[in-house]
Amino acid sequence: MRIKSLYQNWVKWVLPFYLFTFLPFSVSAEDGHQLWLRYQPVNKAKVTGPECIAAQELRTYSCQDVVLTLDAAMEQDAYRISDGVITAKDEIGLLYGAYELLRRQGRSLDCARDDKGGARDDKGGARDDIFSKPFYKLRILNHWDNLNGTIERGYAGLSIFWKGKDSGKSFHGHPVFVEDPDQPINAELIKEYARANASIGINGTVLNNVNASPKMLSAVYINKVKQYADILRPYGIKVYLSVNFASPMSIPAKGFNGGKPVKTADPLNAQVKAWWKAKAKEIYAVIPDFGGFLVKANSEGQPGPFDYKRTHADGANMLADAVKPYGGIIMWRSFVYGAAHAGEDRVKQAVSEFASLDGKFRDNVILQSKNGPLDFQPREPYAPIFDNIKQTKQMAELQITQEYLGQSRHLVYLAPMWQEFFGFVAPEKLVGIAGVANIGLDTNWCGHHFSQANWYAFGRLAWDPRMRSEDIANEWLGLTFGDKEAGRQGVLEQLLSVMQRSREACVDYMMPIGLHHIFAFDEHYGPEPDGYNAHVPYEWCPVYYHQANKDSIGFDRTHTGSNATAQYREPYCTLYDNINTCPERYLLWFHRVPWSYRLKSGRTVLEEMDYRYTRGVSEVEDFVRIWNEAKPYIDQQRWNEVQARLEHQLENAKEWKKVCLDYFGSFNK
Ligand code: GCV
């Protein structure tokens, strides 16, 4: 009784009061699952032309009538939008054009400004005569997803592709998962994933970790890959797999040697070659447009051609020959250290291992290299392998998942960092781009709502690496938080400033003036500048990278030290080698300096650190302030979730500052 009367009173008095008072300012509930595709169905556009996904999308969401036309003379994936007509070579080009149209319309989130049809302002819908084509043919996500459902460096839950089951065992208090190939795939979720990727032009996906299990190539998993390929194909997305170089030693290949594995993985062995050919045939029989293989070989314990005294070229070419008849490619990673050149400065090892092999790779082999020579640090100079390889095709590997940039707990927008990279490595040098995905089963896909911006930015830059990070952020903010209301526009400008400043802030509060890899062991999240462990390779220890002692700090990579500077093209070789011309953002990366050294600011090294760490912290304080002020304009759930993470980021930034200044200060009494 009591509950009923409370309810009646609430409906009679409280609800109308609430509606009257708050509705004009309220924003609908959102959990972020829709990403930047928060279009509301309009269902009023007449769409003519071939019946395809583009037509369905436009019919549902477009505010204007659209004609779709095919033109066989157009380049693959390019589209033209002119006067309500989208033209492309095929249905995938039409789909890209449709998403561009919706993107323009979506920035205002309604049709109000377009009711009369025709051209709209620069935020709105169709502008006459848009022509666009992708800069790269290969725009590929790399998922570091394991077959047991976990994700290496994944911060947004378990894998969307692979499911495991609890083994009943635990490791350090965490349950141990094992593979469970019998579990069905989540077709609906994968379709949403496909749609999101197609909307930003991504056209390939590597479905498993580069630390690959040989089981990936077993029949049961190939069957699953086929199911994924069938869902992704209509969205223009090819599937690729990471392969374990020693797979022939443990997995049968259809039609090969009665299902028996081979005793070796030596790339020059005839049986091994035949095994890979049989495996390629088995895959292509069920996935005719399979993209090819990604390989991590002789790196961090993975098997590879060195195990048989063969070269990377021997290994890559053997695989290339196996997939060549089907149009497949091999993406061979240059992220190697500790094998053939163990003991050498780690940042030099890729060039040492690959430079002499340049020109020796098949034409369907692409060398895939991380943007920096070390490992996705908040700031690194560009990787000089891009200067040293001239005759072999190259791809850049960017890391969307923020392994070293606060993971999915810090708001760090990565496009400014990627843009910095393209300032050194001309986009024309590359044939494609790979991005290590930050996607998982979390409702909002990426863990942090703002981490979605990094997935989005990766796709947009893969389509056009000359896009400005600011324009991408602007686009994403408009689509993700909406710019319909006048008041919200000012807020979005503030958020844009947060995004644009966030990477530099992260560098400041984690590792300014060229410090690098001073993260806690293995987890790579918090600070551990004093990290040293005699049982792991020295280049996994933070102390290896800063080499601080009572007199000096920094890694001498000039001609007086490891001479890593010599791997750079001019003018960078000379510029970086000379302490007077080396940009101070790379100071301790390239130079070893006494504690008394003064930077251009006049501050000593420790004073400069103090200044930068403090600046990083106050930047995050400002981000918190801006987000708090944005509260009335952001839906509650997303606001709360971001707010909690920003508070956490601030705590972390203060911790970084304290730990690092205490530690480095202890040398410089
Ligand atoms: C997939 C770093 C990461 C590893 C990753 C490796 C790589 O070392 O910490 O998790 O392994 O890079 O890119 O292969």
Tab-separated table of C-alpha atoms and ligand atoms in Angstrom, residues 144 152-153 209-211 296 299-300 333 335 337 346 370 375-376 397 399 403-404 522 524, ligand 1:
chain	number	residue	atom	x	y	z
A	144	TRP	CA	46.439	-8.684	-30.311
A	152	GLU	CA	47.569	-8.662	-24.978
A	153	ARG	CA	47.662	-4.974	-24.059
A	209	ASN	CA	47.844	-11.641	-31.573
A	210	VAL	CA	51.235	-11.355	-33.242
A	211	ASN	CA	52.438	-13.585	-30.425
A	296	LYS	CA	56.486	-11.577	-35.591
A	299	SER	CA	61.439	-11.307	-31.399
A	300	GLU	CA	60.576	-11.610	-27.727
A	333	ARG	CA	57.435	-7.026	-38.591
A	335	PHE	CA	60.121	-5.115	-34.224
A	337	TYR	CA	65.651	-7.143	-30.606
A	346	ARG	CA	67.931	-1.836	-28.630
A	370	LYS	CA	56.468	0.743	-35.361
A	375	ASP	CA	58.176	0.626	-28.445
A	376	PHE	CA	55.215	3.001	-28.673
A	397	GLU	CA	52.449	0.226	-37.247
A	399	GLN	CA	49.420	1.622	-31.478
A	403	GLU	CA	49.818	0.544	-23.697
A	404	TYR	CA	52.237	3.251	-22.613
A	522	ASP	CA	55.481	-5.543	-17.835
A	524	HIS	CA	53.615	-0.523	-18.524
B	1	GCV	C1	52.480	-8.281	-28.775
B	1	GCV	C2	55.783	-4.754	-26.697
B	1	GCV	C3	54.561	-5.141	-25.925
B	1	GCV	C4	54.200	-6.594	-26.182
B	1	GCV	C5	53.988	-6.767	-27.695
B	1	GCV	C6	55.269	-6.366	-28.404
B	1	GCV	C7	55.122	-6.444	-29.910
B	1	GCV	O1	56.892	-5.425	-26.207
B	1	GCV	O2	54.763	-4.899	-24.561
B	1	GCV	O3	53.046	-6.899	-25.476
B	1	GCV	O4	53.651	-8.082	-28.001
B	1	GCV	O5	55.592	-5.037	-28.058
B	1	GCV	O6	54.822	-5.434	-30.490
B	1	GCV	O7	55.320	-7.506	-30.471
